[in-house]
Amino acid sequence: MVQQGDRGERRISAVFLGIAAVMGVTGWAVWTGYAASTGLAVFLFVTSAWIVSLCLHEYAHARTALHSGDLSVGAKGYLTLNPLKYTHAMLSIVLPVIFVILGGLGLPGGAVYIERGRIQGRWKHSLISAAGPLTNVAFAVVCTAPFWLDALDGVPLAFRFALGFLALLQVSAAILNFLPVPGLDGYGVIEPWLSYKVRREVAPLAQFGLIAVFALLWIPEVNGFFFDFVNAVLGKLGVSDLETYCGRELYMFWQDGSSVCDVSG
């Protein structure tokens, strides 16, 4: 029997519901054009949707850990989808949002704290790490569904562009998260299969992994190669470079946009 406390640990938080409500309302505003500024509506819609995906990313880690043996995740509040409950709210939510605002990059954040000693089996440890970025993959599939299903008839241009940019964020986040770099989920997938000696030597590098990835992406050649790959993936999903470009232009409404992205007509 589930106790009352257990139900409380799994109850969706008002904070998350509020963020989801903002996503729904602003998404409706983008779709209908019922907004004083289309760019501002796109900005609020994409940002709130991005935060929702970050919450689901961390929830996937925690939920998988719960079913793998770490019962402590409930008491920590990780199952409520409340971003304020994360061990590193700055890394998990604030910094990823800042990266999107500054450069339109879906950079991964920090993870919830899992008590790995409670979990037995290397496959379980790997699955816990993979669960987060797989959520981004699922989110990307949903965002791009109208494109690869050829169901864009009747979809307003502004909403179409916003979905394209949101898909770019999800794809880039999934790719970056799956990199086998200490501190990222990709390394967490392979770490259980490494020798104790290797894990011990690599452990101190985990705190610098995200910083190293961010620094590498500042190199024009690396950045260009990365986004070429992201756009190639999006192309397979039916999303064109123009759609992601215009989505980014609308999102950064405070900048001068290109005429090719005019959605007024």
Short mmCIF file of C-alpha atoms in Angstrom, two decimals:
data_model
loop_
_atom_site.label_atom_id
_atom_site.label_comp_id
_atom_site.label_asym_id
_atom_site.label_seq_id
_atom_site.Cartn_x
_atom_site.Cartn_y
_atom_site.Cartn_z
CA MET A 1 0.00 0.00 0.00
CA VAL A 2 1.25 3.50 -0.88
CA GLN A 3 1.51 5.71 2.14
CA GLN A 4 0.35 9.33 2.21
CA GLY A 5 3.92 10.55 2.41
CA ASP A 6 4.81 8.57 -0.69
CA ARG A 7 1.97 10.21 -2.61
CA GLY A 8 3.20 13.61 -1.52
CA GLU A 9 6.68 12.82 -2.75
CA ARG A 10 5.29 12.07 -6.20
CA ARG A 11 2.77 14.91 -6.46
CA ILE A 12 3.56 17.29 -9.32
CA SER A 13 4.64 20.63 -7.88
CA ALA A 14 2.79 23.91 -8.38
CA VAL A 15 6.04 25.41 -9.68
CA PHE A 16 6.20 22.94 -12.57
CA LEU A 17 2.49 23.32 -13.30
CA GLY A 18 2.96 27.08 -13.44
CA ILE A 19 5.81 26.74 -15.94
CA ALA A 20 3.74 24.32 -18.01
CA ALA A 21 0.83 26.79 -17.92
CA VAL A 22 3.10 29.55 -19.27
CA MET A 23 4.17 27.17 -22.04
CA GLY A 24 0.55 26.41 -22.91
CA VAL A 25 -0.65 30.02 -22.87
CA THR A 26 2.28 31.42 -24.82
CA GLY A 27 2.13 28.54 -27.28
CA TRP A 28 -1.51 29.43 -27.89
CA ALA A 29 -0.50 33.10 -28.31
CA VAL A 30 2.13 32.17 -30.91
CA TRP A 31 -0.34 29.93 -32.76
CA THR A 32 -3.18 32.46 -32.86
CA GLY A 33 -1.04 35.58 -33.20
CA TYR A 34 -2.84 36.95 -30.16
CA ALA A 35 0.16 38.81 -28.80
CA ALA A 36 1.44 42.37 -28.98
CA SER A 37 4.85 40.98 -29.93
CA THR A 38 5.21 37.68 -31.76
CA GLY A 39 8.89 37.58 -30.84
CA LEU A 40 8.18 37.97 -27.14
CA ALA A 41 5.52 35.22 -27.31
CA VAL A 42 8.00 32.90 -29.08
CA PHE A 43 10.64 33.75 -26.48
CA LEU A 44 8.34 32.89 -23.57
CA PHE A 45 6.98 29.77 -25.26
CA VAL A 46 10.37 28.31 -26.18
CA THR A 47 11.97 29.24 -22.85
CA SER A 48 9.16 27.72 -20.77
CA ALA A 49 9.09 24.62 -23.00
CA TRP A 50 12.86 24.31 -22.61
CA ILE A 51 12.53 24.49 -18.81
CA VAL A 52 9.78 21.86 -18.93
CA SER A 53 12.11 19.58 -20.91
CA LEU A 54 14.91 20.17 -18.39
CA CYS A 55 12.56 19.19 -15.56
CA LEU A 56 11.53 16.05 -17.44
CA HIS A 57 15.19 15.28 -18.11
CA GLU A 58 16.01 15.35 -14.39
CA TYR A 59 12.78 13.52 -13.53
CA ALA A 60 13.78 10.70 -15.88
CA HIS A 61 17.09 10.31 -14.02
CA ALA A 62 15.31 10.25 -10.67
CA ARG A 63 12.45 7.97 -11.70
CA THR A 64 14.83 5.44 -13.22
CA ALA A 65 16.96 5.58 -10.07
CA LEU A 66 13.87 4.98 -7.94
CA HIS A 67 13.00 1.81 -9.83
CA SER A 68 16.65 0.75 -9.70
CA GLY A 69 16.83 0.85 -5.92
CA ASP A 70 17.47 4.44 -4.79
CA LEU A 71 14.36 5.17 -2.73
CA SER A 72 15.88 8.42 -1.43
CA VAL A 73 14.98 10.38 -4.57
CA GLY A 74 11.40 10.79 -3.35
CA ALA A 75 12.39 12.44 -0.08
CA LYS A 76 14.68 14.80 -2.01
CA GLY A 77 11.69 16.07 -4.00
CA TYR A 78 13.02 14.95 -7.37
CA LEU A 79 9.78 13.21 -8.31
CA THR A 80 7.70 16.39 -8.03
CA LEU A 81 9.23 17.96 -11.15
CA ASN A 82 10.04 21.02 -9.05
CA PRO A 83 13.24 22.59 -10.48
CA LEU A 84 13.88 24.28 -7.13
CA LYS A 85 14.48 20.86 -5.56
CA TYR A 86 17.49 19.98 -7.67
CA THR A 87 20.85 19.68 -5.99
CA HIS A 88 22.30 22.08 -8.55
CA ALA A 89 19.41 24.27 -9.65
CA MET A 90 21.91 26.76 -11.10
CA LEU A 91 23.50 24.08 -13.29
CA SER A 92 20.28 22.22 -14.08
CA ILE A 93 18.03 25.16 -14.96
CA VAL A 94 19.55 28.64 -14.76
CA LEU A 95 22.71 28.12 -16.83
CA PRO A 96 21.02 26.10 -19.60
CA VAL A 97 18.42 28.87 -19.96
CA ILE A 98 21.14 31.53 -20.07
CA PHE A 99 22.99 29.57 -22.77
CA VAL A 100 19.82 29.43 -24.86
CA ILE A 101 19.19 33.16 -24.46
CA LEU A 102 22.77 34.11 -25.29
CA GLY A 103 23.50 31.76 -28.14
CA GLY A 104 20.62 29.46 -28.92
CA LEU A 105 22.44 26.37 -27.67
CA GLY A 106 20.82 23.51 -25.80
CA LEU A 107 23.68 23.00 -23.38
CA PRO A 108 23.07 20.29 -20.77
CA GLY A 109 22.99 21.11 -17.08
CA GLY A 110 23.80 19.37 -13.83
CA ALA A 111 22.07 16.20 -12.69
CA VAL A 112 20.07 15.27 -9.64
CA TYR A 113 22.04 13.56 -6.88
CA ILE A 114 21.63 9.79 -7.06
CA GLU A 115 22.85 7.60 -4.21
CA ARG A 116 24.67 5.12 -6.41
CA GLY A 117 25.58 2.87 -3.50
CA ARG A 118 21.93 1.81 -3.23
CA ILE A 119 21.91 0.53 -6.81
CA GLN A 120 23.22 -2.87 -7.86
CA GLY A 121 24.10 -3.75 -11.43
CA ARG A 122 26.06 -1.90 -14.07
CA TRP A 123 23.19 -1.86 -16.54
CA LYS A 124 21.02 -0.02 -14.04
CA HIS A 125 23.67 2.65 -13.51
CA SER A 126 24.03 3.10 -17.26
CA LEU A 127 20.27 3.33 -17.77
CA ILE A 128 19.93 5.98 -15.06
CA SER A 129 22.47 8.15 -16.87
CA ALA A 130 20.92 7.53 -20.29
CA ALA A 131 17.36 8.27 -19.14
CA GLY A 132 17.87 12.05 -19.12
CA PRO A 133 19.16 12.60 -22.67
CA LEU A 134 16.70 10.01 -23.97
CA THR A 135 14.01 12.36 -22.69
CA ASN A 136 15.49 15.10 -24.86
CA VAL A 137 15.38 12.69 -27.79
CA ALA A 138 11.71 12.00 -27.11
CA PHE A 139 10.99 15.73 -26.81
CA ALA A 140 12.74 16.33 -30.14
CA VAL A 141 10.64 13.62 -31.80
CA VAL A 142 7.45 15.26 -30.51
CA CYS A 143 8.54 18.75 -31.61
CA THR A 144 9.42 17.55 -35.10
CA ALA A 145 6.38 15.28 -35.54
CA PRO A 146 4.47 17.80 -37.70
CA PHE A 147 7.53 18.02 -39.97
CA TRP A 148 8.29 14.34 -40.52
CA LEU A 149 4.57 13.50 -40.64
CA ASP A 150 4.12 16.17 -43.32
CA ALA A 151 1.33 17.68 -41.23
CA LEU A 152 2.24 21.37 -41.46
CA ASP A 153 -0.86 22.49 -43.34
CA GLY A 154 -2.60 25.08 -41.22
CA VAL A 155 0.32 25.49 -38.81
CA PRO A 156 1.14 29.22 -38.52
CA LEU A 157 4.64 30.17 -39.59
CA ALA A 158 5.58 31.63 -36.20
CA PHE A 159 4.61 28.42 -34.41
CA ARG A 160 6.36 26.33 -37.05
CA PHE A 161 9.57 28.32 -36.61
CA ALA A 162 9.31 28.14 -32.82
CA LEU A 163 8.98 24.34 -32.98
CA GLY A 164 11.98 24.17 -35.30
CA PHE A 165 14.15 26.15 -32.89
CA LEU A 166 12.90 24.16 -29.89
CA ALA A 167 13.76 20.97 -31.75
CA LEU A 168 17.28 22.32 -32.37
CA LEU A 169 17.69 22.85 -28.62
CA GLN A 170 16.55 19.32 -27.85
CA VAL A 171 18.75 17.68 -30.48
CA SER A 172 21.83 19.67 -29.46
CA ALA A 173 21.17 18.87 -25.78
CA ALA A 174 20.81 15.16 -26.51
CA ILE A 175 24.01 15.04 -28.56
CA LEU A 176 26.04 16.99 -26.00
CA ASN A 177 24.66 14.95 -23.11
CA PHE A 178 25.64 11.69 -24.78
CA LEU A 179 29.27 12.77 -25.21
CA PRO A 180 31.52 10.45 -23.13
CA VAL A 181 32.93 13.44 -21.22
CA PRO A 182 33.32 13.26 -17.42
CA GLY A 183 30.50 15.17 -15.81
CA LEU A 184 28.05 14.51 -18.65
CA ASP A 185 25.50 11.72 -18.95
CA GLY A 186 27.38 10.04 -21.77
CA TYR A 187 30.28 9.34 -19.45
CA GLY A 188 27.82 8.13 -16.82
CA VAL A 189 26.61 5.52 -19.31
CA ILE A 190 30.07 4.01 -19.80
CA GLU A 191 31.52 4.67 -16.35
CA PRO A 192 30.15 1.50 -14.71
CA TRP A 193 32.01 -0.57 -17.30
CA LEU A 194 35.39 1.04 -16.65
CA SER A 195 37.97 -0.27 -14.22
CA TYR A 196 38.11 1.16 -10.72
CA LYS A 197 41.52 2.66 -11.46
CA VAL A 198 40.27 4.55 -14.51
CA ARG A 199 37.16 5.78 -12.68
CA ARG A 200 39.25 7.03 -9.76
CA GLU A 201 41.66 8.90 -12.05
CA VAL A 202 38.89 10.47 -14.12
CA ALA A 203 36.62 11.46 -11.20
CA PRO A 204 38.38 14.80 -10.45
CA LEU A 205 37.80 15.88 -14.06
CA ALA A 206 34.01 15.66 -13.81
CA GLN A 207 33.66 19.21 -12.47
CA PHE A 208 35.43 20.57 -15.55
CA GLY A 209 33.65 18.50 -18.21
CA LEU A 210 30.82 20.93 -18.95
CA ILE A 211 33.22 23.88 -18.94
CA ALA A 212 35.51 22.10 -21.41
CA VAL A 213 32.62 21.38 -23.77
CA PHE A 214 31.45 24.98 -23.61
CA ALA A 215 34.99 26.22 -24.28
CA LEU A 216 35.39 23.92 -27.29
CA LEU A 217 32.16 25.19 -28.78
CA TRP A 218 33.64 28.68 -28.81
CA ILE A 219 36.15 27.47 -31.41
CA PRO A 220 34.56 28.39 -34.78
CA GLU A 221 35.60 25.16 -36.50
CA VAL A 222 34.24 22.98 -33.69
CA ASN A 223 31.06 25.05 -33.44
CA GLY A 224 30.52 24.84 -37.19
CA PHE A 225 31.06 21.08 -37.25
CA PHE A 226 28.72 20.57 -34.30
CA PHE A 227 25.85 22.60 -35.73
CA ASP A 228 26.32 21.03 -39.16
CA PHE A 229 25.73 17.69 -37.47
CA VAL A 230 22.74 19.00 -35.51
CA ASN A 231 21.21 20.44 -38.68
CA ALA A 232 21.84 17.16 -40.51
CA VAL A 233 19.87 15.31 -37.82
CA LEU A 234 17.09 17.90 -37.97
CA GLY A 235 17.07 17.58 -41.75
CA LYS A 236 16.39 13.86 -41.42
CA LEU A 237 13.44 14.82 -39.21
CA GLY A 238 12.10 17.21 -41.84
CA VAL A 239 13.20 20.48 -40.24
CA SER A 240 15.07 22.81 -42.59
CA ASP A 241 17.92 25.17 -41.76
CA LEU A 242 15.63 28.09 -42.63
CA GLU A 243 13.05 27.02 -40.07
CA THR A 244 15.57 26.73 -37.24
CA TYR A 245 17.22 29.99 -38.32
CA CYS A 246 13.93 31.87 -38.33
CA GLY A 247 12.96 30.30 -35.03
CA ARG A 248 16.15 31.62 -33.50
CA GLU A 249 15.57 35.05 -35.06
CA LEU A 250 12.06 35.23 -33.60
CA TYR A 251 13.29 33.99 -30.23
CA MET A 252 15.93 36.70 -30.05
CA PHE A 253 13.32 39.35 -30.72
CA TRP A 254 15.49 42.11 -29.28
CA GLN A 255 17.80 41.78 -32.28
CA ASP A 256 17.11 42.90 -35.84
CA GLY A 257 15.58 39.92 -37.64
CA SER A 258 15.96 38.91 -41.27
CA SER A 259 13.28 39.75 -43.81
CA VAL A 260 13.07 36.08 -44.83
CA CYS A 261 11.61 35.38 -41.39
CA ASP A 262 8.69 37.78 -41.67
CA VAL A 263 5.57 36.06 -40.30
CA SER A 264 3.24 39.06 -40.48
CA GLY A 265 1.71 37.87 -43.69
#
